[in-house]
Amino acid sequence: QDVIALHEGVRIRDPDNQVPMSVKSVLKDVLEFQLLQHGIMPRGCRHIFDRIVEIEHNDPNIQFDVRCSYVEIYNEQLFDLLSEAKVPLEVKINTGDREGFYVAGLTEINAQTTDDVMKIFMDGAHNRSVASHALNRESSRSHALFSMVIEKRRWVPKENTLWVTRGKVTLVDLAGSESVKTSKTAGKGLLETQGINTSLLHLSNIVAQLAKEGLSESSHVPWRNSKLTMLLMESLSNSGTTLMLANVSPSVEFLPETTNTLNFATKAANISGIKIKKQTVGESEVDTLKSELFKMKKKIDSVESENQRLRDLLAAAGIPF
């Protein structure tokens, strides 16, 4: 009601002392209160788009493009949460100078505001696999990765070149490791639990290896052991930065699970890497440069042809050159 009143331009009075409050002041209080209720994801998105607006305003030669995707790993199969077609997708390896793996055929949707991102996220969240068991009425039966690819295009007039810098933010929701004894899952639920625990085990092994040995060109890291570890390679390797939030219970009943989670988080905190910034020339600019090169070659051929014609004339006139 406050928001509607503010939108209609109604002056609001404090019921106790009847002191008039400006619409701008109340709106600011309402928005700040709403922001405090937001979690990490909307706050992070808000920060990203605020920076995008600021950078584009300060430099007209820079433009950003944000694309979102949402994938689910269910029983070691990948499903596009933003697509109506519920068919398994394949993981393929990147070629060229880009490392890691990608999901072939994954839907990407453009976003221009935080609201756009949150709508895409909520649309995908409705398609996630959930089920109930003894510990949770709506337990996630899959791991999910929501990704935002942020592409910056910077045009350099002096170089006649378009430079493209790509970054990727991936928000990963890992289904919790489960004990069959306590969750009392059976049948289909048992298979789901096995799939969840197996992929978490592979992730834990990689985290332990990276924490102990680090990452070098000679390192052999078993990324291919699970779909989860393949898709997290970018985040956990030298070109990525990872923030992990470990959820634990204060209940003594779940002390073993809490201990395991904290041990895993401790290992993850010991991973260190080198951030690498990669830039590439935009594909459209490559086509433009090829076209310019072709025109220059034609001009050179024309000049050489004219030179030859002049040589022939000079030779016919008996004029040495």
Short mmCIF file of C-alpha atoms in Angstrom, two decimals:
data_model
loop_
_atom_site.label_atom_id
_atom_site.label_comp_id
_atom_site.label_asym_id
_atom_site.label_seq_id
_atom_site.Cartn_x
_atom_site.Cartn_y
_atom_site.Cartn_z
CA GLN A 1 0.00 0.00 0.00
CA ASP A 2 2.87 2.38 0.76
CA VAL A 3 4.34 1.82 -2.67
CA ILE A 4 0.96 2.42 -4.36
CA ALA A 5 0.46 5.59 -2.35
CA LEU A 6 3.90 6.86 -3.26
CA HIS A 7 3.31 6.07 -6.90
CA GLU A 8 0.12 8.14 -6.83
CA GLY A 9 1.91 11.06 -5.17
CA VAL A 10 0.00 10.94 -1.86
CA ARG A 11 1.63 12.72 1.11
CA ILE A 12 2.02 10.38 4.09
CA ARG A 13 1.86 11.55 7.70
CA ASP A 14 3.29 9.82 10.73
CA PRO A 15 0.28 8.66 12.83
CA ASP A 16 1.93 9.64 16.13
CA ASN A 17 3.12 13.22 15.69
CA GLN A 18 1.51 14.07 12.35
CA VAL A 19 4.84 15.27 10.93
CA PRO A 20 4.68 15.31 7.12
CA MET A 21 7.17 13.01 5.40
CA SER A 22 8.32 13.67 1.87
CA VAL A 23 7.54 11.09 -0.75
CA LYS A 24 11.22 10.86 -1.61
CA SER A 25 12.20 10.09 1.98
CA VAL A 26 9.58 7.36 2.40
CA LEU A 27 10.44 5.81 -0.96
CA LYS A 28 14.09 5.70 0.06
CA ASP A 29 13.18 3.95 3.34
CA VAL A 30 10.97 1.43 1.55
CA LEU A 31 13.61 0.61 -1.05
CA GLU A 32 16.35 0.28 1.57
CA PHE A 33 14.14 -2.07 3.61
CA GLN A 34 13.41 -4.17 0.52
CA LEU A 35 17.13 -4.33 -0.30
CA LEU A 36 17.89 -5.59 3.21
CA GLN A 37 15.53 -8.51 2.60
CA HIS A 38 17.42 -9.54 -0.53
CA GLY A 39 19.86 -12.42 -0.54
CA ILE A 40 23.27 -12.80 -2.14
CA MET A 41 22.00 -13.33 -5.66
CA PRO A 42 19.84 -10.20 -6.11
CA ARG A 43 22.43 -8.08 -4.31
CA GLY A 44 25.21 -9.45 -6.52
CA CYS A 45 23.16 -8.86 -9.68
CA ARG A 46 22.32 -5.33 -8.55
CA HIS A 47 26.03 -4.60 -8.06
CA ILE A 48 26.88 -6.00 -11.51
CA PHE A 49 24.27 -3.95 -13.35
CA ASP A 50 25.09 -0.78 -11.37
CA ARG A 51 28.70 -1.12 -12.50
CA ILE A 52 27.64 -1.81 -16.09
CA VAL A 53 25.53 1.36 -16.19
CA GLU A 54 28.37 3.38 -14.67
CA ILE A 55 31.02 2.07 -17.09
CA GLU A 56 28.85 2.48 -20.20
CA HIS A 57 27.95 6.02 -19.11
CA ASN A 58 31.61 7.00 -18.68
CA ASP A 59 32.84 5.42 -21.93
CA PRO A 60 30.54 5.35 -25.01
CA ASN A 61 32.95 2.94 -26.72
CA ILE A 62 32.12 0.18 -24.22
CA GLN A 63 29.04 -2.00 -24.33
CA PHE A 64 28.04 -4.99 -22.20
CA ASP A 65 25.99 -8.06 -22.96
CA VAL A 66 24.65 -10.33 -20.17
CA ARG A 67 23.32 -13.80 -20.95
CA CYS A 68 21.87 -16.27 -18.43
CA SER A 69 21.60 -20.06 -18.43
CA TYR A 70 20.39 -22.60 -15.87
CA VAL A 71 21.33 -26.28 -15.91
CA GLU A 72 20.42 -29.16 -13.59
CA ILE A 73 22.51 -32.25 -12.90
CA TYR A 74 20.08 -35.04 -12.06
CA ASN A 75 21.35 -38.63 -11.76
CA GLU A 76 24.44 -37.64 -13.76
CA GLN A 77 22.30 -36.30 -16.59
CA LEU A 78 22.09 -32.65 -17.62
CA PHE A 79 18.79 -30.86 -18.17
CA ASP A 80 18.11 -27.32 -19.36
CA LEU A 81 15.91 -25.65 -16.74
CA LEU A 82 15.02 -22.83 -19.15
CA SER A 83 13.70 -25.13 -21.85
CA GLU A 84 10.40 -26.98 -22.16
CA ALA A 85 12.16 -29.92 -23.81
CA LYS A 86 13.20 -32.34 -21.05
CA VAL A 87 15.94 -34.14 -22.95
CA PRO A 88 19.43 -34.86 -21.59
CA LEU A 89 22.19 -32.58 -22.87
CA GLU A 90 25.84 -33.40 -23.55
CA VAL A 91 28.99 -31.94 -22.04
CA LYS A 92 31.67 -31.04 -24.57
CA ILE A 93 35.20 -29.72 -24.20
CA ASN A 94 36.05 -26.16 -25.19
CA THR A 95 38.47 -25.70 -28.06
CA GLY A 96 40.96 -22.96 -28.79
CA ASP A 97 42.22 -20.73 -25.97
CA ARG A 98 39.19 -21.33 -23.73
CA GLU A 99 39.59 -24.01 -21.10
CA GLY A 100 37.03 -26.24 -19.46
CA PHE A 101 33.79 -27.78 -20.65
CA TYR A 102 30.43 -26.51 -21.80
CA VAL A 103 26.89 -27.84 -22.20
CA ALA A 104 25.95 -28.14 -25.86
CA GLY A 105 22.54 -26.73 -26.79
CA LEU A 106 21.98 -24.93 -23.49
CA THR A 107 19.47 -22.06 -23.61
CA GLU A 108 20.89 -18.57 -23.04
CA ILE A 109 18.58 -15.62 -22.34
CA ASN A 110 19.67 -11.98 -22.50
CA ALA A 111 19.20 -9.87 -19.36
CA GLN A 112 19.40 -6.10 -19.02
CA THR A 113 18.37 -5.60 -15.39
CA THR A 114 18.43 -7.37 -12.04
CA ASP A 115 14.70 -8.03 -12.40
CA ASP A 116 15.37 -9.81 -15.70
CA VAL A 117 17.92 -12.08 -14.04
CA MET A 118 15.64 -12.89 -11.10
CA LYS A 119 12.73 -13.73 -13.41
CA ILE A 120 14.95 -16.09 -15.43
CA PHE A 121 16.19 -17.67 -12.22
CA MET A 122 12.70 -18.17 -10.79
CA ASP A 123 11.39 -19.59 -14.07
CA GLY A 124 14.17 -22.18 -14.01
CA ALA A 125 13.82 -22.91 -10.29
CA HIS A 126 10.22 -24.05 -10.84
CA ASN A 127 11.55 -26.81 -13.11
CA ARG A 128 14.03 -28.27 -10.60
CA SER A 129 13.68 -31.82 -9.31
CA VAL A 130 12.52 -31.92 -5.68
CA ALA A 131 11.08 -34.61 -3.44
CA SER A 132 10.29 -35.19 0.22
CA HIS A 133 11.98 -37.54 2.67
CA ALA A 134 12.34 -37.93 6.43
CA LEU A 135 14.62 -34.88 6.75
CA ASN A 136 13.20 -32.41 4.25
CA ARG A 137 9.74 -31.88 2.79
CA GLU A 138 11.15 -30.27 -0.37
CA SER A 139 14.62 -31.71 -0.81
CA SER A 140 16.66 -30.83 -3.89
CA ARG A 141 17.29 -34.01 -5.84
CA SER A 142 19.85 -32.43 -8.12
CA HIS A 143 22.73 -30.00 -8.33
CA ALA A 144 22.01 -26.79 -10.23
CA LEU A 145 24.24 -24.20 -11.89
CA PHE A 146 22.90 -20.75 -12.78
CA SER A 147 25.38 -18.89 -14.97
CA MET A 148 25.70 -15.30 -16.13
CA VAL A 149 28.08 -14.68 -19.03
CA ILE A 150 29.13 -11.02 -19.00
CA GLU A 151 30.72 -9.86 -22.24
CA LYS A 152 32.39 -6.46 -22.55
CA ARG A 153 32.95 -5.05 -26.03
CA ARG A 154 35.45 -2.21 -26.19
CA TRP A 155 35.92 -0.37 -29.47
CA VAL A 156 39.35 1.26 -29.92
CA PRO A 157 39.06 3.79 -32.77
CA LYS A 158 42.83 4.39 -33.04
CA GLU A 159 43.45 0.68 -33.55
CA ASN A 160 40.24 0.16 -35.56
CA THR A 161 39.74 -2.90 -33.36
CA LEU A 162 36.95 -4.32 -31.23
CA TRP A 163 38.27 -6.04 -28.10
CA VAL A 164 36.03 -8.54 -26.34
CA THR A 165 36.50 -9.54 -22.69
CA ARG A 166 34.33 -12.32 -21.28
CA GLY A 167 33.60 -13.13 -17.67
CA LYS A 168 31.33 -15.73 -16.14
CA VAL A 169 29.55 -15.80 -12.80
CA THR A 170 28.19 -19.20 -11.79
CA LEU A 171 25.92 -19.67 -8.79
CA VAL A 172 26.01 -23.32 -7.77
CA ASP A 173 23.39 -24.95 -5.55
CA LEU A 174 24.76 -28.30 -4.41
CA ALA A 175 22.28 -30.83 -3.13
CA GLY A 176 23.35 -31.84 0.36
CA SER A 177 25.11 -35.12 1.02
CA GLU A 178 22.60 -37.58 2.48
CA SER A 179 22.71 -40.56 4.77
CA VAL A 180 20.26 -43.20 3.57
CA LYS A 181 19.77 -44.31 7.17
CA THR A 182 18.55 -40.89 8.34
CA SER A 183 16.75 -39.73 5.18
CA LYS A 184 15.05 -43.13 4.80
CA THR A 185 15.01 -42.88 1.04
CA ALA A 186 14.17 -45.91 -1.09
CA GLY A 187 13.49 -46.83 -4.69
CA LYS A 188 13.85 -43.79 -6.98
CA GLY A 189 14.93 -41.65 -4.04
CA LEU A 190 17.75 -44.07 -3.27
CA LEU A 191 19.11 -43.76 -6.81
CA GLU A 192 18.92 -39.97 -6.53
CA THR A 193 20.82 -40.06 -3.24
CA GLN A 194 23.53 -42.25 -4.75
CA GLY A 195 23.89 -39.84 -7.68
CA ILE A 196 24.13 -36.83 -5.37
CA ASN A 197 26.67 -38.43 -3.04
CA THR A 198 28.82 -39.80 -5.87
CA SER A 199 29.23 -36.42 -7.58
CA LEU A 200 29.93 -34.74 -4.23
CA LEU A 201 32.60 -37.35 -3.52
CA HIS A 202 34.34 -36.61 -6.84
CA LEU A 203 34.17 -32.88 -6.10
CA SER A 204 35.58 -33.46 -2.61
CA ASN A 205 38.49 -35.49 -4.03
CA ILE A 206 39.37 -32.73 -6.50
CA VAL A 207 39.16 -30.05 -3.83
CA ALA A 208 41.44 -32.12 -1.58
CA GLN A 209 43.95 -32.58 -4.42
CA LEU A 210 43.97 -28.88 -5.35
CA ALA A 211 44.34 -27.85 -1.71
CA LYS A 212 47.29 -30.21 -1.24
CA GLU A 213 49.15 -29.98 -4.55
CA GLY A 214 47.92 -26.75 -6.11
CA LEU A 215 47.47 -26.54 -9.87
CA SER A 216 50.23 -26.54 -12.47
CA GLU A 217 50.61 -27.51 -16.14
CA SER A 218 51.82 -30.95 -15.08
CA SER A 219 48.90 -31.58 -12.73
CA HIS A 220 46.46 -34.32 -13.58
CA VAL A 221 43.09 -33.41 -12.12
CA PRO A 222 40.27 -35.92 -12.73
CA TRP A 223 37.70 -33.35 -13.89
CA ARG A 224 35.98 -35.92 -16.14
CA ASN A 225 34.93 -38.17 -13.25
CA SER A 226 31.54 -36.46 -13.00
CA LYS A 227 29.39 -33.91 -14.81
CA LEU A 228 29.56 -31.64 -11.76
CA THR A 229 33.35 -31.47 -11.67
CA MET A 230 33.55 -30.92 -15.43
CA LEU A 231 31.27 -27.90 -15.22
CA LEU A 232 33.10 -26.53 -12.17
CA MET A 233 36.51 -26.74 -13.81
CA GLU A 234 36.47 -23.05 -14.84
CA SER A 235 35.59 -21.95 -11.32
CA LEU A 236 38.15 -24.12 -9.54
CA SER A 237 41.05 -23.76 -11.98
CA ASN A 238 43.57 -20.93 -12.29
CA SER A 239 41.28 -18.68 -14.33
CA GLY A 240 38.50 -18.61 -11.75
CA THR A 241 37.72 -17.30 -8.28
CA THR A 242 35.37 -19.31 -6.08
CA LEU A 243 33.34 -18.29 -3.04
CA MET A 244 31.86 -21.18 -1.08
CA LEU A 245 29.11 -20.97 1.52
CA ALA A 246 28.92 -24.03 3.76
CA ASN A 247 25.55 -24.63 5.42
CA VAL A 248 25.65 -26.51 8.72
CA SER A 249 23.15 -27.38 11.43
CA PRO A 250 23.48 -26.35 15.12
CA SER A 251 21.82 -29.62 16.13
CA VAL A 252 23.94 -32.25 17.91
CA GLU A 253 21.99 -34.87 15.98
CA PHE A 254 23.76 -33.84 12.78
CA LEU A 255 27.26 -33.42 14.24
CA PRO A 256 28.91 -35.91 11.80
CA GLU A 257 27.43 -34.09 8.78
CA THR A 258 28.48 -30.72 10.21
CA THR A 259 32.04 -31.97 10.81
CA ASN A 260 32.31 -33.33 7.27
CA THR A 261 31.00 -30.08 5.78
CA LEU A 262 33.45 -27.96 7.76
CA ASN A 263 36.36 -30.24 6.79
CA PHE A 264 35.37 -29.90 3.14
CA ALA A 265 35.11 -26.11 3.44
CA THR A 266 38.54 -25.95 5.10
CA LYS A 267 40.11 -27.82 2.19
CA ALA A 268 38.37 -25.55 -0.31
CA ALA A 269 39.70 -22.47 1.50
CA ASN A 270 43.26 -23.71 0.96
CA ILE A 271 42.96 -23.68 -2.84
CA SER A 272 44.88 -20.85 -4.47
CA GLY A 273 45.08 -19.94 -8.13
CA ILE A 274 46.18 -17.25 -10.58
CA LYS A 275 43.51 -15.15 -12.23
CA ILE A 276 44.01 -14.76 -15.98
CA LYS A 277 42.40 -12.02 -18.05
CA LYS A 278 41.75 -13.05 -21.63
CA GLN A 279 40.85 -10.76 -24.50
CA THR A 280 39.90 -11.69 -28.04
CA VAL A 281 39.09 -9.74 -31.14
CA GLY A 282 35.34 -9.79 -31.84
CA GLU A 283 34.18 -12.06 -34.67
CA SER A 284 32.35 -9.23 -36.42
CA GLU A 285 35.51 -7.13 -36.27
CA VAL A 286 37.53 -9.99 -37.77
CA ASP A 287 35.15 -10.01 -40.73
CA THR A 288 35.55 -6.23 -41.06
CA LEU A 289 39.34 -6.50 -40.99
CA LYS A 290 39.28 -9.25 -43.60
CA SER A 291 37.14 -7.04 -45.82
CA GLU A 292 39.56 -4.12 -45.39
CA LEU A 293 42.51 -6.39 -46.16
CA PHE A 294 40.82 -7.58 -49.35
CA LYS A 295 40.22 -3.96 -50.43
CA MET A 296 43.87 -3.06 -49.77
CA LYS A 297 45.05 -6.02 -51.84
CA LYS A 298 42.85 -4.89 -54.71
CA LYS A 299 44.34 -1.39 -54.47
CA ILE A 300 47.86 -2.83 -54.50
CA ASP A 301 47.03 -4.93 -57.57
CA SER A 302 45.63 -1.84 -59.28
CA VAL A 303 48.74 0.21 -58.49
CA GLU A 304 51.04 -2.56 -59.73
CA SER A 305 49.00 -2.83 -62.92
CA GLU A 306 49.30 0.94 -63.49
CA ASN A 307 53.04 0.80 -62.83
CA GLN A 308 53.43 -1.93 -65.42
CA ARG A 309 51.45 0.10 -67.97
CA LEU A 310 53.73 3.10 -67.40
CA ARG A 311 56.82 0.91 -67.75
CA ASP A 312 55.52 -0.38 -71.07
CA LEU A 313 54.92 3.17 -72.33
CA LEU A 314 58.38 4.28 -71.28
CA ALA A 315 59.97 1.27 -72.92
CA ALA A 316 58.05 1.89 -76.17
CA ALA A 317 59.28 5.49 -76.21
CA GLY A 318 62.86 4.37 -75.62
CA ILE A 319 63.05 6.19 -72.33
CA PRO A 320 65.21 4.34 -69.80
CA PHE A 321 63.90 3.88 -66.27
#
